[in-house]
Coordinates of N, CA and C in Angstrom, one line a residue:
X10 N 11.6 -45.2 -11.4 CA 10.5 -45.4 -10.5 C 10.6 -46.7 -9.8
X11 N 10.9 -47.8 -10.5 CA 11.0 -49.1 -9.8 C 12.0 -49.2 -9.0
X12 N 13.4 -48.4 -9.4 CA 14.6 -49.0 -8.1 C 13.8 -47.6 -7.8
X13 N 13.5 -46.5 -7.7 CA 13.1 -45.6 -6.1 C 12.4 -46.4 -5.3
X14 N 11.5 -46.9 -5.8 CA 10.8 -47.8 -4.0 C 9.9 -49.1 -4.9
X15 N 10.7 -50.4 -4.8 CA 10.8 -51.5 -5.7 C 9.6 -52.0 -4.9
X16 N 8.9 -51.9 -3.4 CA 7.9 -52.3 -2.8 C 6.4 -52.2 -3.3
X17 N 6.7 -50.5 -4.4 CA 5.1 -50.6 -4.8 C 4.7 -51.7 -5.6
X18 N 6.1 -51.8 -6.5 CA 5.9 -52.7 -7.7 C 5.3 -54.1 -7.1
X19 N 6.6 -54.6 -6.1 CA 6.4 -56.0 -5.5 C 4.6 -56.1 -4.6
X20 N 4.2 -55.0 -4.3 CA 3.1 -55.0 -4.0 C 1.6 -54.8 -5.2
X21 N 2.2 -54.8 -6.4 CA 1.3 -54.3 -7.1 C 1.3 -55.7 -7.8
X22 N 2.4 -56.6 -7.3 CA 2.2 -58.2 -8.2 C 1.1 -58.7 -7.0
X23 N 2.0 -58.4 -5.9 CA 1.0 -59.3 -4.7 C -0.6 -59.0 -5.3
X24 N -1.0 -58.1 -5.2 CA -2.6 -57.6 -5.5 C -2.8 -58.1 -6.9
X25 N -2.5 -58.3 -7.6 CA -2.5 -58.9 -9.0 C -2.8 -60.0 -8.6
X26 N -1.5 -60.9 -8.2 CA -1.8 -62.4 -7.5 C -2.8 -62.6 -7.1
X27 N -3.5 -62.0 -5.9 CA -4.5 -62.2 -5.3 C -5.8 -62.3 -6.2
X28 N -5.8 -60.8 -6.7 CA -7.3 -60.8 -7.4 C -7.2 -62.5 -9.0
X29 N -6.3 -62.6 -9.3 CA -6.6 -63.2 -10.3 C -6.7 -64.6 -9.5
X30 N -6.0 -65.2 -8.7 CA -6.2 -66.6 -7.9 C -7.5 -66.5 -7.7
X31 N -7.8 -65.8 -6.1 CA -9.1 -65.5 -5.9 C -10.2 -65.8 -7.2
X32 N -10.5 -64.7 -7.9 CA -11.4 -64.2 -9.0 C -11.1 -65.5 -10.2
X33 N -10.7 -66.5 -10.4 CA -10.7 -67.0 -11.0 C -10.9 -68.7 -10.8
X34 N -10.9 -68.4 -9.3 CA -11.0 -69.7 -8.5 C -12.7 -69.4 -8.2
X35 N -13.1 -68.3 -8.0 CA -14.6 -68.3 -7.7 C -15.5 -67.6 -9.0
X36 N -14.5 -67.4 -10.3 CA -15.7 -67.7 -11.0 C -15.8 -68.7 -11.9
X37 N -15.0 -69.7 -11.6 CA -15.3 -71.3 -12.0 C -15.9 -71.8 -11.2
X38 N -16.0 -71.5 -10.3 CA -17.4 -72.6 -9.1 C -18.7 -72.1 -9.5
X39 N -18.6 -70.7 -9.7 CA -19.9 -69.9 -10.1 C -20.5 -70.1 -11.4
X40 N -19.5 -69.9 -12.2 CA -20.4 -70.1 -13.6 C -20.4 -71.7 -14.1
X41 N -19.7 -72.3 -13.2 CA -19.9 -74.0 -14.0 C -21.2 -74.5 -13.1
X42 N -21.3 -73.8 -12.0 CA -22.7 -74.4 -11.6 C -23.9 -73.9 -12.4
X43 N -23.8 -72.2 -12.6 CA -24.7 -72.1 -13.4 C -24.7 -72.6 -14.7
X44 N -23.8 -72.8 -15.4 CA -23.6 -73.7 -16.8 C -24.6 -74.8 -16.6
X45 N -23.9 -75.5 -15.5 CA -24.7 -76.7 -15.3 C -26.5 -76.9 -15.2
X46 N -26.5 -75.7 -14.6 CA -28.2 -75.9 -14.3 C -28.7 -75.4 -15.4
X47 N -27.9 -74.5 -16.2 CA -28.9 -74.2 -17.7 C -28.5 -75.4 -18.6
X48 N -27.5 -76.4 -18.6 CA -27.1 -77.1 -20.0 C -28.5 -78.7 -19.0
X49 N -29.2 -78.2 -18.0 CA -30.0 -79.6 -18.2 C -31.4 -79.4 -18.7
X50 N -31.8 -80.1 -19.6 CA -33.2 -80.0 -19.9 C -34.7 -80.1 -18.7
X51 N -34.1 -80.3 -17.6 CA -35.7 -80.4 -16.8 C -35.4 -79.2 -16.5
X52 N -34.5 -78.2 -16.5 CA -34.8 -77.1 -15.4 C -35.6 -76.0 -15.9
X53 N -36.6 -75.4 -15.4 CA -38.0 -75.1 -15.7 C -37.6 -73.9 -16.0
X54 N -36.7 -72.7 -15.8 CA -36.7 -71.4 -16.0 C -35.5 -71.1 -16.7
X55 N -35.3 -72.6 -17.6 CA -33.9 -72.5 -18.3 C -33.6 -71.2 -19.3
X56 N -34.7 -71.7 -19.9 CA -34.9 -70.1 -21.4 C -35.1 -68.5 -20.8
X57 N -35.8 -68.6 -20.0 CA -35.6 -67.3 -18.9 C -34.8 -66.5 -18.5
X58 N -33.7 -67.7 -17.8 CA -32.7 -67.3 -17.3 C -31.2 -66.8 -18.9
X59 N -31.7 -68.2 -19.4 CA -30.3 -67.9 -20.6 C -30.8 -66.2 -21.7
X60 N -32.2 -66.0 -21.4 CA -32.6 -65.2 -22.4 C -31.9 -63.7 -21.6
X61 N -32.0 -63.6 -20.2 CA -31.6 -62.8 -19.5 C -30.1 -62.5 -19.2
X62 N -29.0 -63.9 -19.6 CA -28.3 -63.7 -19.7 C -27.4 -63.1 -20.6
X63 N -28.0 -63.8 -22.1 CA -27.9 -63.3 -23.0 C -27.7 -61.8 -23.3
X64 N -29.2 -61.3 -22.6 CA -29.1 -59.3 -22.8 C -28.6 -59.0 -22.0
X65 N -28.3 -59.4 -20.8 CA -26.8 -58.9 -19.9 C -25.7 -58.7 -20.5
X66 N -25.8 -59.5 -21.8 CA -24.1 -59.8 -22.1 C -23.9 -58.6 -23.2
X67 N -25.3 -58.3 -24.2 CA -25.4 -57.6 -25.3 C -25.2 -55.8 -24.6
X68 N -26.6 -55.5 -23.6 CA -26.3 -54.2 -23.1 C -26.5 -54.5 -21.6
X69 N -25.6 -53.5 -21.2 CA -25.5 -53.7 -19.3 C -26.2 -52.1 -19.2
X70 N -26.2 -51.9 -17.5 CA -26.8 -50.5 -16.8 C -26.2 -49.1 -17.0
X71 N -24.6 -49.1 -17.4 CA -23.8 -47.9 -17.7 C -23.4 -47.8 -16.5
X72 N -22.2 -47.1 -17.3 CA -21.1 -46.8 -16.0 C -21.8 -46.1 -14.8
X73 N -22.3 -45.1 -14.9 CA -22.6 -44.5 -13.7 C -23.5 -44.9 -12.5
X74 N -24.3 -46.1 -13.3 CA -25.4 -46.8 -12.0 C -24.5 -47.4 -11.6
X75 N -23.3 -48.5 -12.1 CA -22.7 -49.5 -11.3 C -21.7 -48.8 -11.1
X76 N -20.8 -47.3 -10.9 CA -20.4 -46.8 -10.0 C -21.4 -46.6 -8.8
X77 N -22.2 -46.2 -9.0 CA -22.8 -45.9 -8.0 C -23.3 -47.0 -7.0
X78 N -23.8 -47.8 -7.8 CA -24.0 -49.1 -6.8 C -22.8 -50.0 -6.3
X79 N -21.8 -49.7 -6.7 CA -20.4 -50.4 -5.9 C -20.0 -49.3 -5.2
X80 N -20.2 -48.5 -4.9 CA -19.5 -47.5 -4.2 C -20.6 -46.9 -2.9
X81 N -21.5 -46.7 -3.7 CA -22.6 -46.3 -2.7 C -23.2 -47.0 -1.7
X82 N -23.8 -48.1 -2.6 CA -24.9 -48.9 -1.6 C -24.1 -50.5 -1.5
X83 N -22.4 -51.0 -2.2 CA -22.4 -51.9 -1.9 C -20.9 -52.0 -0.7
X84 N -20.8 -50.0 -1.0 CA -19.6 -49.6 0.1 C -18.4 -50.6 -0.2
X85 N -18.0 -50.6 -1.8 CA -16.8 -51.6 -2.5 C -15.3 -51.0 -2.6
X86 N -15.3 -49.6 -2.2 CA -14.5 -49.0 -2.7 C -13.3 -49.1 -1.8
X87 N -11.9 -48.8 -2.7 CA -10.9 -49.6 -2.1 C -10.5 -51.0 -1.1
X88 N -11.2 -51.8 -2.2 CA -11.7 -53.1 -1.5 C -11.0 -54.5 -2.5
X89 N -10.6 -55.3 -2.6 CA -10.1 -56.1 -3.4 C -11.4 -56.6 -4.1
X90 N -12.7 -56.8 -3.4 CA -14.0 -57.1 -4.2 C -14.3 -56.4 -5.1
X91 N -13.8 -55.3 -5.0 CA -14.1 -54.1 -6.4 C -13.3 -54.0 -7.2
X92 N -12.3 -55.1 -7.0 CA -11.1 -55.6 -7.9 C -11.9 -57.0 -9.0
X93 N -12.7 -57.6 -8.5 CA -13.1 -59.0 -8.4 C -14.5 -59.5 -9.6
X94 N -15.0 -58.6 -8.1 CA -16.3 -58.6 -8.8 C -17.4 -57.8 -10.2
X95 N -16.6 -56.9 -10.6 CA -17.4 -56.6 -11.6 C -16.9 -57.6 -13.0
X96 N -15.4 -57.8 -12.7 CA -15.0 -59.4 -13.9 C -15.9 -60.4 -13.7
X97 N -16.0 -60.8 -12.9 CA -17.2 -62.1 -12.7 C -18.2 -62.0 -13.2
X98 N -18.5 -60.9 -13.8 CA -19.7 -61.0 -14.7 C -19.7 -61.1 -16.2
X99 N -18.8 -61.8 -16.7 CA -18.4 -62.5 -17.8 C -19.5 -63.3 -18.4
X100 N -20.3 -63.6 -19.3 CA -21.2 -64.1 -19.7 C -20.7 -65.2 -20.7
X101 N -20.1 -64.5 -21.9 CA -19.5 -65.4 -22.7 C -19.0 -66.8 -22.0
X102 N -17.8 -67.0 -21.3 CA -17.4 -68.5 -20.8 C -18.6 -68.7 -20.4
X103 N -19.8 -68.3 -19.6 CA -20.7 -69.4 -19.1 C -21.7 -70.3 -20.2
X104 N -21.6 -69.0 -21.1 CA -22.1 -70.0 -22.3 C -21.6 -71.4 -23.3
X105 N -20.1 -71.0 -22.6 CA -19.0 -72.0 -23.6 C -19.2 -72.7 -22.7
X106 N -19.3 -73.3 -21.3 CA -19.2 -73.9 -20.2 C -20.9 -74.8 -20.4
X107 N -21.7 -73.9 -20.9 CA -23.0 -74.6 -20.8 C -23.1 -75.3 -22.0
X108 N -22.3 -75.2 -23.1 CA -22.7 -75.9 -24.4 C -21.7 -76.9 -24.1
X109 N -20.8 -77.0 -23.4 CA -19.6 -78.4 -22.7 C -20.7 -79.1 -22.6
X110 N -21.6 -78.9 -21.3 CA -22.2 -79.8 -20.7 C -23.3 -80.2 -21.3
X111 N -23.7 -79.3 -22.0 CA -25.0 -80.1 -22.9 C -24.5 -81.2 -23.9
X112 N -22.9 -81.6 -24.3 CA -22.2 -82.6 -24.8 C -22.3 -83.7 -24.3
X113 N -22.2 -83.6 -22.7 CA -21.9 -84.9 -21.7 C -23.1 -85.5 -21.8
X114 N -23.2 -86.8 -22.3 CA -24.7 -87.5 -22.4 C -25.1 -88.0 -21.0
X115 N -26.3 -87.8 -21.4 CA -27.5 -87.5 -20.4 C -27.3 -89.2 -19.9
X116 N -27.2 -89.9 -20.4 CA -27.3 -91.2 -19.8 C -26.2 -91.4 -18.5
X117 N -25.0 -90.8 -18.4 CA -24.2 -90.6 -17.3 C -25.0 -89.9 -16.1
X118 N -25.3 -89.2 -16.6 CA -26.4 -88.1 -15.8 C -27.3 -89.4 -15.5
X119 N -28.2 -89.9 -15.6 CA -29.3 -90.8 -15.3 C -28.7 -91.8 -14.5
X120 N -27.7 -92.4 -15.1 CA -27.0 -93.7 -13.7 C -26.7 -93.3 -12.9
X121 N -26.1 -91.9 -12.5 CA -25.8 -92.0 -11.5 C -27.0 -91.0 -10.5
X122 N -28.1 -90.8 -11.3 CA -29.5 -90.2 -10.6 C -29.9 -91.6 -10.3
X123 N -29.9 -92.5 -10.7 CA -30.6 -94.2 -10.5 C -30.0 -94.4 -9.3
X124 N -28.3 -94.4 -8.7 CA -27.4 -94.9 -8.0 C -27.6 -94.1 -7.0
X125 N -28.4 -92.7 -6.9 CA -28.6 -92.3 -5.9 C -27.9 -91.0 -5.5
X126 N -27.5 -90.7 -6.9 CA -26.7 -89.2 -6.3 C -27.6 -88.1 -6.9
X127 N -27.8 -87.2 -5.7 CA -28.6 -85.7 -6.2 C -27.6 -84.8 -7.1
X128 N -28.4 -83.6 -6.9 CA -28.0 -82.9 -8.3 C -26.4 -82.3 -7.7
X129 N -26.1 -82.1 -6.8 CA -24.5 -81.7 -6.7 C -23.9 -82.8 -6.5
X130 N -24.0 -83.8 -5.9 CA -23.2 -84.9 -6.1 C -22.7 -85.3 -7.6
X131 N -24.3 -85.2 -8.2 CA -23.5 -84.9 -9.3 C -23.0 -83.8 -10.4
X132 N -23.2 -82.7 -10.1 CA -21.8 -82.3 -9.9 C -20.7 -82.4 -10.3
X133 N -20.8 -82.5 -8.6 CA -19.4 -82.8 -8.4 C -18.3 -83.9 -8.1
X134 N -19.0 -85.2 -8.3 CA -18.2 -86.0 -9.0 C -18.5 -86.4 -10.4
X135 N -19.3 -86.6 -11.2 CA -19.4 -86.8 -12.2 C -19.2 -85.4 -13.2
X136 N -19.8 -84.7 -13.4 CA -19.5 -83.4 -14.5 C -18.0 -82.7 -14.0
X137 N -17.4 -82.6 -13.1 CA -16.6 -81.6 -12.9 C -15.5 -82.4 -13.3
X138 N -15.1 -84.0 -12.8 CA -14.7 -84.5 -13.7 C -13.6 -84.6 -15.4
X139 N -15.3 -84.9 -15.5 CA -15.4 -85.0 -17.2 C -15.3 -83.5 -18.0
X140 N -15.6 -82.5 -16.9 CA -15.0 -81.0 -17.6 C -13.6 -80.8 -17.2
X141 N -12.7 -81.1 -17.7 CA -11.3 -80.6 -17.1 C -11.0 -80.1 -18.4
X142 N -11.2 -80.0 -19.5 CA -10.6 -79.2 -20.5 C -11.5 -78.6 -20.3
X143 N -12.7 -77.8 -20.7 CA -13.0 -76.5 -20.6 C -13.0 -75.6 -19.0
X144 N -13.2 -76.1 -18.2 CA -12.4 -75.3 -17.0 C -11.2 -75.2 -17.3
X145 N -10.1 -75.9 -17.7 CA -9.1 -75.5 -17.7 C -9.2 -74.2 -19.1
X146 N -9.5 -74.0 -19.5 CA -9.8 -73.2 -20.9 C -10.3 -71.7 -20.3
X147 N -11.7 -72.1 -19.5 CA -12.1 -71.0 -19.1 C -11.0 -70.2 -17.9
X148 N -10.3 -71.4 -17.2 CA -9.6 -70.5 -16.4 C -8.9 -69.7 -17.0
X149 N -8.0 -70.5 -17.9 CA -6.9 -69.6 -18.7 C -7.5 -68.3 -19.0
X150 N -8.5 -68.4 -19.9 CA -9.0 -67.1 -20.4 C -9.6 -65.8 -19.3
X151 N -9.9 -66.3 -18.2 CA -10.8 -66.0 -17.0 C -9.4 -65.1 -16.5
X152 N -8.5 -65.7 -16.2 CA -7.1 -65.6 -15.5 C -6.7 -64.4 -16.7
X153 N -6.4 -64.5 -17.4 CA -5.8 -63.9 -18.3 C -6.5 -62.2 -18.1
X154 N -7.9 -62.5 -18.2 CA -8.6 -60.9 -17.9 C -8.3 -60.7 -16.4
X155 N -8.1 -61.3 -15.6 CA -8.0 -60.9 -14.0 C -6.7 -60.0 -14.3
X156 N -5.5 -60.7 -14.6 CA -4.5 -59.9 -14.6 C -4.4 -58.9 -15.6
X157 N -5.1 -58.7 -16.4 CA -4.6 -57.5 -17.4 C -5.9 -56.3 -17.3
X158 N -6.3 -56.7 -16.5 CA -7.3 -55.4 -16.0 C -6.8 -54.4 -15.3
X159 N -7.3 -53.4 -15.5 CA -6.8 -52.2 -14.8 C -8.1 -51.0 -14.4
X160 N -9.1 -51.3 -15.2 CA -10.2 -50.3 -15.5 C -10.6 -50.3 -14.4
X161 N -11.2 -51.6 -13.3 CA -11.9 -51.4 -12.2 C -10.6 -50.6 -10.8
X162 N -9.5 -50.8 -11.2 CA -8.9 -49.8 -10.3 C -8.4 -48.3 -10.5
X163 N -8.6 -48.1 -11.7 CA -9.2 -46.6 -12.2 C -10.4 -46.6 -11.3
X164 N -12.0 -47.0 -11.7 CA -13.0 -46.8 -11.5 C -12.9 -46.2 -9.7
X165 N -12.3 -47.7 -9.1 CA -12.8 -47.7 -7.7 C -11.6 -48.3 -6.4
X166 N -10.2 -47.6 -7.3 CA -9.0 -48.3 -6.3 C -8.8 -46.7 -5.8
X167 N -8.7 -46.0 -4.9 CA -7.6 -44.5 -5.1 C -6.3 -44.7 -3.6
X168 N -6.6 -45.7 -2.9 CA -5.6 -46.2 -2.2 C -4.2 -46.9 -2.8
X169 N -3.0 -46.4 -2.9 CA -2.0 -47.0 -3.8 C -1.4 -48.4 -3.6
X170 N -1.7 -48.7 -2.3 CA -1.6 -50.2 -1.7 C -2.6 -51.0 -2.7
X171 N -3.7 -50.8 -2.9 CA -4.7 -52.1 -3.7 C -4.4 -51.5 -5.3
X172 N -3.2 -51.1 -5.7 CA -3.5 -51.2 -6.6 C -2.7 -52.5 -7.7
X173 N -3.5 -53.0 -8.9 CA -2.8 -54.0 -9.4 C -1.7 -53.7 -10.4
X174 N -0.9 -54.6 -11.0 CA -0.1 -54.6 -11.7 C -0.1 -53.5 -13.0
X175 N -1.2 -53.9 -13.8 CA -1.3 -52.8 -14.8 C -1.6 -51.7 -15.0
X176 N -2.4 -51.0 -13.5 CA -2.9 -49.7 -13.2 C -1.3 -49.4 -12.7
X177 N -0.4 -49.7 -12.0 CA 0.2 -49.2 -11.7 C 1.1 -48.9 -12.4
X178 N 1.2 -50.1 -13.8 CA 2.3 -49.8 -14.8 C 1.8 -48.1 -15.4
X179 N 0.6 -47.9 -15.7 CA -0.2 -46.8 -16.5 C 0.4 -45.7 -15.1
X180 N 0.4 -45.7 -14.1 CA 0.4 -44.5 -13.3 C 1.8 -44.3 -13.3
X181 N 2.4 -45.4 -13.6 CA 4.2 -45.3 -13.6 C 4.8 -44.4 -15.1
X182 N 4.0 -44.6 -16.5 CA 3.8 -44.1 -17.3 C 3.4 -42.4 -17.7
X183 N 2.4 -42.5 -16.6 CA 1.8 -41.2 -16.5 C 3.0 -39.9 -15.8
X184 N 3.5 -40.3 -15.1 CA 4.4 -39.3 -14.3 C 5.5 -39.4 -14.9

């Protein structure tokens, strides 16, 4: 199957490539900010939010609503977002990402609120920093599910161009 036409394959890394770069580059900006805003103690809707995240993580909607809402009403289908985005909703690292930051003492946080930097400044020079081992952790692990996924292009790939590396190994299998 691979020497008959070596392009699907070479195209089934490209789309691999993509979705794990992409999807792994945007859910470490995503969930370290949200990390961030739950690992501080003034933020007012902190327990709310983590309590909701929490039961997101234990039980989700089922397959058939979030087919239906990626395909229906978010019109995802044969889309690299429909490659993307249903991994981005990983909960676990946001929580390993939020107990990092509740580490980093608050008093770094405070000088540089005294010195005049708001809340993304700091951010993004001081906490992003000082996180380079658990980003780098979360990517790995984040990275690692981008590429060995295959289920969201079962769900919602049926174009053979988007498809990724390991759905195509299974359809290479199948025949």
């Amino acid at each position: 199957f691979i020497l008959k036409s070596p392009e699907t394959i070479l195209n089934a890394y490209k789309v691999t490539i993509i979705i794990t770069v992409a999807g792994t580059l945007i859910y470490l900006l995503i969930a370290s900010m949200c990390a961030y805003a739950l690992s501080r103690t003034g933020f007012k809707y902190r327990r709310i939010i983590t309590f909701y995240l929490f039961f997101t993580m234990l039980f989700n909607g089922g397959l058939v609503p979030d087919y239906i809402l990626m395909t229906r009403y978010l019109n995802l289908k044969n889309t690299y977002a429909a490659l993307i985005i249903p991994i981005l909703r990983n909960v676990w690292y946001l929580f390993l990402m939020r107990t990092f930051f509740q580490q980093i003492p608050s008093s770094i946080i405070e000088s540089a609120k005294i010195d005049g930097a708001g809340e993304f400044r700091t951010y993004w020079n001081i906490i992003i920093p000082l996180s380079k081992p658990v980003l780098a952790t979360v990517g790995l692990l984040q990275s690692l599910d981008f590429w060995n996924s295959w289920y969201n292009a079962l769900l919602y790939i049926t174009d053979k161009n988007l498809y990724p590396l390991q759905y195509m190994l299974q359809v290479m299998l199948r025949n």
